[in-house]
Amino acid sequence: MIRLAILLALAALACFGAPSEDYSFQTAQSFLNTYCQNCHQGQTAVGGFRLGQIAAPSSLRQEAQRWTSLSRRITGGEMPPKGAPAPDFAQREQFTHWLGKALRAEACANGVVPGPAPIRRLNRHEYTATLRDLLDMHLDIGQTLPADGAGGEGFDNAAETLFLSPLHSEKYMEAAQFAMDFAAREYKSRTKILVAAPGASGLTPRQAAQRVLKTFLPRAFRRPVTESEVAPYLALFQAATDQGQSYEEAIFYTLRGALVSPLFLFRAEPPNPGTETRPLESYALASRISYFLWGSMPDELLTDVAASGKLQEPAVLKKLIPTMLRNDRSLEFVERFIEQWLHTRELATDKAPDAGLFAAYTADEELRSDIRNQPVLFLRELLVKNLSLLQLLDSKHTIGTSNLAKHFGLKLPLNPGRTKQPQWIELPEGSNRGGLLGMPAVLAVSSYPYRTSPVLRGAWILESLLGTPSPPPPPDVPALDEAEAAAQAGQPRTTVRERLAVHRASPACAGCHDRMDPLGFALENYDVIGRWRDEESGKPVDNSAELSDGTKFHGPDQLRKVLLDRKDLFMRNLASKMLGYALGRGLTLQDSCTVDQIVAHVRENEYSAQSLVEAIVLSVPFRYQTGRVVEKK
Ligand code: HEC
Ligand code: HEC
């Protein structure tokens, strides 16, 4: 047992291509001279890129952008172009690994910086949740808005993708009208909005409207408003009244205007006029925290803390975080985050299991929703109870329901009174259901709709769990199924594994596939929808695997140990993803220094879930603002 652990630990190094220590700037230069020089040297260099531009070690700092783009072209298999002599897989990996490390070291030499903080529109989930909290009503109004694409670290809250199209403006007008018409009829919303009325209180309609606006606008704009910001709305109210609208009609008409204001639709932060980095202004920080952990506007408590000027105090933040995570609204964050991180959101698309082959899944709506909710509720439990994040890799617990128990073919210790409710339960010995890899949502989204693929599952693990994605496949590889059809003529049926073995024998394929396929082989006992199976196509399932260094292991339990041995890769990836989500933007090279600090903090705190959120909220990019860039002469 101990031997296995040592072997696996060594494998962690070998299998994931740690560059050898003696790889130096010179080694990298000779790599470039060998494979790039022909086209990228001197007067005749193509594409505006000359090797001379990056010949000195100082270029790692001064030309970081160029080095990054060059690395991307190499990893993507674009450079050198087809036909030119190319490095083999290992040479390429060694070069890009060395480069990544060297660039990070340079970027971090100047310490941690806040990085960009772009203005962003509320995405449609945030828009819906914000209206819900602002107007105290439940209405999924965002459904009428165009869908948001994903950007940055792969999330749909990334500023890069949240521009405003003419279609949006039109839809926002409609949505604002719809929301206000709805609010005007709802008792709770009316009470929240109509804090003053003319008449009984001795107020004129204009005075009453002013009170309504002074309560509503700061909430809608998520910061205090000035008299001059209230004035145009008061004018709007006056105009509506002059046209014969009643007091209430005129109020709701006026508030519609607030809902299409950029101050409501966008999260803009007051710019930093100086050249030095400074702490973010309190209300802007309150918004950052609430959109991170709730996907919605700050509540009264958070606004009060911002008003008191204490929100920037680490001790105050540390106390707020667990409270906010326990609030039901945090489900918004956990769901958006994990479904995009793990891609399980795609189960709602044509990547879902095939309806003809897997009716057990597609025909049972309750089971489907239990399956989709399982990873979400599992992560939420870790966050609320402050448990170890390594439980995502392996755990003695899971979230269970009677549907899932049946699906797993297990007797789960569910509380008998409410077996349809998701429950945090201890798994029986040998259940094979611990961690994300035992969850059907994950197993399904990393399969084809009609069959499992060790390649896809391996690629999924490399990308989603370890953050070391395989480069994209070369364009001209025939699909397994076509290859099979061609070879079929009367020959016995082969398993997916047998077919894969053929191409892994080829060195051109082995570079990538030796990394992916073994990880997936160990999961072959799970079918497309995550049910356990001992046979496939009438043959016993072979779940044995061998890493490229010759280490052998088999089955999901040993795979979990292989992954736990790489827990630092996993944590780095999770921390990057969550930081990218929290900041709502793609990470830059310089953010990797912040990620290092976050991971160190989480490790010191025994990987506890709240320590990750805490480290992100307390980080420099989250709490600070870069100063104005002064042009260098
Ligand atoms: C056979 C000729 C050839 C070789 C060899 C070659 N390249 Fe290129 N490269 C090109 C051409 C042509 C372009 C311009 C078209 C394009 O961008 O794809 C280009 C463009 C580039 C660019 C884009 C420049 C920019 O600023 O957008 C980079 C970076 C690059 N190559 C890097 C490399 C690296 C690194 C190698 C060696 C590993 C390499 N190339 C080998 C032909 C070559
Ligand atoms: C640069 C990395 C890379 C190389 C080299 C590579 N592949 Fe792949 N291959 C992938 C990735 C990544 C996938 C995952 C599927 C996807 O993303 O489309 C894949 C998927 C496949 C699949 C589909 C698996 C399935 O379950 O249907 C087959 C078949 C395949 N590759 C065969 C080959 C063969 C044959 C070669 C050598 C000629 C090769 N690949 C070389 C990266 C690579």
PDB file of C-alpha atoms in Angstrom, residues 352-495:
ATOM      1  CA  ALA A 352     -27.591  14.941 -22.669  1.00  0.00           C
ATOM      2  CA  PRO A 353     -27.754  11.122 -22.647  1.00  0.00           C
ATOM      3  CA  ASP A 354     -29.632   9.677 -25.601  1.00  0.00           C
ATOM      4  CA  ALA A 355     -33.354   9.359 -24.912  1.00  0.00           C
ATOM      5  CA  GLY A 356     -33.693   6.051 -26.784  1.00  0.00           C
ATOM      6  CA  LEU A 357     -30.819   4.332 -24.993  1.00  0.00           C
ATOM      7  CA  PHE A 358     -31.213   5.878 -21.550  1.00  0.00           C
ATOM      8  CA  ALA A 359     -34.927   6.246 -20.969  1.00  0.00           C
ATOM      9  CA  ALA A 360     -34.284   5.484 -17.289  1.00  0.00           C
ATOM     10  CA  TYR A 361     -32.719   8.930 -17.167  1.00  0.00           C
ATOM     11  CA  THR A 362     -34.556  10.980 -19.753  1.00  0.00           C
ATOM     12  CA  ALA A 363     -38.059   9.824 -18.847  1.00  0.00           C
ATOM     13  CA  ASP A 364     -37.680  10.464 -15.119  1.00  0.00           C
ATOM     14  CA  GLU A 365     -37.736  14.170 -14.447  1.00  0.00           C
ATOM     15  CA  GLU A 366     -37.261  13.799 -10.699  1.00  0.00           C
ATOM     16  CA  LEU A 367     -34.201  11.616 -11.124  1.00  0.00           C
ATOM     17  CA  ARG A 368     -32.773  14.028 -13.674  1.00  0.00           C
ATOM     18  CA  SER A 369     -33.107  16.924 -11.327  1.00  0.00           C
ATOM     19  CA  ASP A 370     -31.657  14.931  -8.394  1.00  0.00           C
ATOM     20  CA  ILE A 371     -28.694  14.058 -10.608  1.00  0.00           C
ATOM     21  CA  ARG A 372     -28.122  17.648 -11.696  1.00  0.00           C
ATOM     22  CA  ASN A 373     -28.504  19.005  -8.192  1.00  0.00           C
ATOM     23  CA  GLN A 374     -26.152  16.518  -6.567  1.00  0.00           C
ATOM     24  CA  PRO A 375     -22.835  18.305  -7.265  1.00  0.00           C
ATOM     25  CA  VAL A 376     -24.417  21.691  -6.519  1.00  0.00           C
ATOM     26  CA  LEU A 377     -25.793  20.674  -3.140  1.00  0.00           C
ATOM     27  CA  PHE A 378     -22.625  18.775  -2.325  1.00  0.00           C
ATOM     28  CA  LEU A 379     -20.411  21.834  -2.800  1.00  0.00           C
ATOM     29  CA  ARG A 380     -22.911  23.995  -0.926  1.00  0.00           C
ATOM     30  CA  GLU A 381     -22.715  21.610   2.022  1.00  0.00           C
ATOM     31  CA  LEU A 382     -18.918  21.818   2.011  1.00  0.00           C
ATOM     32  CA  LEU A 383     -19.144  25.606   2.021  1.00  0.00           C
ATOM     33  CA  VAL A 384     -21.830  25.933   4.670  1.00  0.00           C
ATOM     34  CA  LYS A 385     -20.277  23.359   7.008  1.00  0.00           C
ATOM     35  CA  ASN A 386     -16.744  24.480   6.178  1.00  0.00           C
ATOM     36  CA  LEU A 387     -15.587  20.980   5.236  1.00  0.00           C
ATOM     37  CA  SER A 388     -12.508  20.024   3.255  1.00  0.00           C
ATOM     38  CA  LEU A 389     -12.591  20.767  -0.467  1.00  0.00           C
ATOM     39  CA  LEU A 390     -10.657  17.561  -1.038  1.00  0.00           C
ATOM     40  CA  GLN A 391     -13.999  15.848  -0.496  1.00  0.00           C
ATOM     41  CA  LEU A 392     -14.709  16.859  -4.082  1.00  0.00           C
ATOM     42  CA  LEU A 393     -12.075  14.284  -5.044  1.00  0.00           C
ATOM     43  CA  ASP A 394     -12.989  11.646  -2.490  1.00  0.00           C
ATOM     44  CA  SER A 395     -15.503  11.607   0.311  1.00  0.00           C
ATOM     45  CA  LYS A 396     -17.215   9.291   2.754  1.00  0.00           C
ATOM     46  CA  HIS A 397     -20.384  11.326   2.259  1.00  0.00           C
ATOM     47  CA  THR A 398     -22.645  12.389  -0.533  1.00  0.00           C
ATOM     48  CA  ILE A 399     -25.984  14.027  -1.180  1.00  0.00           C
ATOM     49  CA  GLY A 400     -28.577  11.290  -1.553  1.00  0.00           C
ATOM     50  CA  THR A 401     -32.272  10.833  -2.339  1.00  0.00           C
ATOM     51  CA  SER A 402     -34.358   7.681  -2.775  1.00  0.00           C
ATOM     52  CA  ASN A 403     -34.117   8.173  -6.543  1.00  0.00           C
ATOM     53  CA  LEU A 404     -30.341   8.281  -6.442  1.00  0.00           C
ATOM     54  CA  ALA A 405     -30.185   5.261  -4.121  1.00  0.00           C
ATOM     55  CA  LYS A 406     -32.182   3.269  -6.653  1.00  0.00           C
ATOM     56  CA  HIS A 407     -30.038   4.544  -9.490  1.00  0.00           C
ATOM     57  CA  PHE A 408     -26.869   3.527  -7.638  1.00  0.00           C
ATOM     58  CA  GLY A 409     -28.306   0.132  -6.684  1.00  0.00           C
ATOM     59  CA  LEU A 410     -27.405   0.911  -3.071  1.00  0.00           C
ATOM     60  CA  LYS A 411     -29.204   1.003   0.230  1.00  0.00           C
ATOM     61  CA  LEU A 412     -28.466   4.500   1.455  1.00  0.00           C
ATOM     62  CA  PRO A 413     -29.042   5.479   5.114  1.00  0.00           C
ATOM     63  CA  LEU A 414     -31.728   8.037   4.262  1.00  0.00           C
ATOM     64  CA  ASN A 415     -33.953   9.635   6.848  1.00  0.00           C
ATOM     65  CA  PRO A 416     -37.145   7.638   6.174  1.00  0.00           C
ATOM     66  CA  GLY A 417     -39.517  10.553   6.646  1.00  0.00           C
ATOM     67  CA  ARG A 418     -38.273  12.473   3.623  1.00  0.00           C
ATOM     68  CA  THR A 419     -36.460  10.174   1.228  1.00  0.00           C
ATOM     69  CA  LYS A 420     -37.240  12.403  -1.739  1.00  0.00           C
ATOM     70  CA  GLN A 421     -35.408  15.330  -0.152  1.00  0.00           C
ATOM     71  CA  PRO A 422     -31.675  15.605  -0.840  1.00  0.00           C
ATOM     72  CA  GLN A 423     -29.848  14.500   2.332  1.00  0.00           C
ATOM     73  CA  TRP A 424     -26.219  14.610   3.435  1.00  0.00           C
ATOM     74  CA  ILE A 425     -25.498  10.949   4.166  1.00  0.00           C
ATOM     75  CA  GLU A 426     -22.609   8.691   5.044  1.00  0.00           C
ATOM     76  CA  LEU A 427     -21.849   6.291   2.208  1.00  0.00           C
ATOM     77  CA  PRO A 428     -21.735   2.561   2.857  1.00  0.00           C
ATOM     78  CA  GLU A 429     -18.318   0.856   2.599  1.00  0.00           C
ATOM     79  CA  GLY A 430     -17.320   0.134  -1.012  1.00  0.00           C
ATOM     80  CA  SER A 431     -20.111   2.265  -2.485  1.00  0.00           C
ATOM     81  CA  ASN A 432     -17.898   3.778  -5.205  1.00  0.00           C
ATOM     82  CA  ARG A 433     -19.859   7.017  -4.864  1.00  0.00           C
ATOM     83  CA  GLY A 434     -17.466   9.314  -3.014  1.00  0.00           C
ATOM     84  CA  GLY A 435     -16.471  12.627  -4.587  1.00  0.00           C
ATOM     85  CA  LEU A 436     -17.446  14.183  -7.910  1.00  0.00           C
ATOM     86  CA  LEU A 437     -16.300  11.166  -9.920  1.00  0.00           C
ATOM     87  CA  GLY A 438     -19.031   9.021  -8.353  1.00  0.00           C
ATOM     88  CA  MET A 439     -21.733  11.461  -9.430  1.00  0.00           C
ATOM     89  CA  PRO A 440     -23.861  10.653 -12.496  1.00  0.00           C
ATOM     90  CA  ALA A 441     -23.965  14.303 -13.623  1.00  0.00           C
ATOM     91  CA  VAL A 442     -20.191  14.326 -14.043  1.00  0.00           C
ATOM     92  CA  LEU A 443     -20.059  10.853 -15.593  1.00  0.00           C
ATOM     93  CA  ALA A 444     -22.772  11.747 -18.105  1.00  0.00           C
ATOM     94  CA  VAL A 445     -21.384  15.078 -19.209  1.00  0.00           C
ATOM     95  CA  SER A 446     -18.003  13.482 -19.890  1.00  0.00           C
ATOM     96  CA  SER A 447     -19.566  10.795 -22.103  1.00  0.00           C
ATOM     97  CA  TYR A 448     -21.032  10.851 -25.566  1.00  0.00           C
ATOM     98  CA  PRO A 449     -24.855  10.750 -25.498  1.00  0.00           C
ATOM     99  CA  TYR A 450     -24.813   7.149 -26.670  1.00  0.00           C
ATOM    100  CA  ARG A 451     -21.645   5.618 -25.154  1.00  0.00           C
ATOM    101  CA  THR A 452     -18.910   6.224 -22.626  1.00  0.00           C
ATOM    102  CA  SER A 453     -15.546   7.438 -23.824  1.00  0.00           C
ATOM    103  CA  PRO A 454     -12.440   6.984 -21.667  1.00  0.00           C
ATOM    104  CA  VAL A 455     -10.882   9.704 -23.814  1.00  0.00           C
ATOM    105  CA  LEU A 456     -13.570  12.250 -23.019  1.00  0.00           C
ATOM    106  CA  ARG A 457     -13.587  11.342 -19.335  1.00  0.00           C
ATOM    107  CA  GLY A 458      -9.819  11.538 -19.162  1.00  0.00           C
ATOM    108  CA  ALA A 459      -9.868  14.867 -20.994  1.00  0.00           C
ATOM    109  CA  TRP A 460     -12.563  16.080 -18.591  1.00  0.00           C
ATOM    110  CA  ILE A 461     -10.448  15.167 -15.550  1.00  0.00           C
ATOM    111  CA  LEU A 462      -7.382  16.874 -16.978  1.00  0.00           C
ATOM    112  CA  GLU A 463      -9.301  20.025 -17.780  1.00  0.00           C
ATOM    113  CA  SER A 464     -11.951  20.372 -15.092  1.00  0.00           C
ATOM    114  CA  LEU A 465     -10.215  18.832 -12.092  1.00  0.00           C
ATOM    115  CA  LEU A 466      -6.506  19.315 -12.668  1.00  0.00           C
ATOM    116  CA  GLY A 467      -6.522  22.386 -14.884  1.00  0.00           C
ATOM    117  CA  THR A 468      -4.000  20.800 -17.259  1.00  0.00           C
ATOM    118  CA  PRO A 469      -6.123  20.381 -20.401  1.00  0.00           C
ATOM    119  CA  SER A 470      -4.946  18.323 -23.320  1.00  0.00           C
ATOM    120  CA  PRO A 471      -4.171  20.332 -26.438  1.00  0.00           C
ATOM    121  CA  PRO A 472      -6.997  20.074 -28.980  1.00  0.00           C
ATOM    122  CA  PRO A 473      -6.913  16.967 -31.177  1.00  0.00           C
ATOM    123  CA  PRO A 474      -5.349  17.214 -34.627  1.00  0.00           C
ATOM    124  CA  PRO A 475      -8.002  17.774 -37.299  1.00  0.00           C
ATOM    125  CA  ASP A 476      -7.580  14.662 -39.439  1.00  0.00           C
ATOM    126  CA  VAL A 477      -8.118  11.815 -36.953  1.00  0.00           C
ATOM    127  CA  PRO A 478     -10.933   9.422 -37.973  1.00  0.00           C
ATOM    128  CA  ALA A 479     -13.653   8.966 -35.325  1.00  0.00           C
ATOM    129  CA  LEU A 480     -13.610   5.668 -33.449  1.00  0.00           C
ATOM    130  CA  ASP A 481     -17.009   4.697 -34.759  1.00  0.00           C
ATOM    131  CA  GLU A 482     -16.026   5.272 -38.379  1.00  0.00           C
ATOM    132  CA  ALA A 483     -12.827   3.366 -37.817  1.00  0.00           C
ATOM    133  CA  GLU A 484     -14.896   0.581 -36.361  1.00  0.00           C
ATOM    134  CA  ALA A 485     -17.370   0.532 -39.225  1.00  0.00           C
ATOM    135  CA  ALA A 486     -14.499   0.304 -41.694  1.00  0.00           C
ATOM    136  CA  ALA A 487     -12.925  -2.574 -39.846  1.00  0.00           C
ATOM    137  CA  GLN A 488     -16.202  -4.305 -39.203  1.00  0.00           C
ATOM    138  CA  ALA A 489     -16.723  -6.354 -42.368  1.00  0.00           C
ATOM    139  CA  GLY A 490     -17.432  -9.652 -40.691  1.00  0.00           C
ATOM    140  CA  GLN A 491     -14.903  -9.224 -37.899  1.00  0.00           C
ATOM    141  CA  PRO A 492     -15.803  -9.658 -34.227  1.00  0.00           C
ATOM    142  CA  ARG A 493     -16.987  -6.543 -32.389  1.00  0.00           C
ATOM    143  CA  THR A 494     -14.255  -4.753 -30.481  1.00  0.00           C
ATOM    144  CA  THR A 495     -14.633  -2.744 -27.291  1.00  0.00           C
TER     145      THR A 495
END
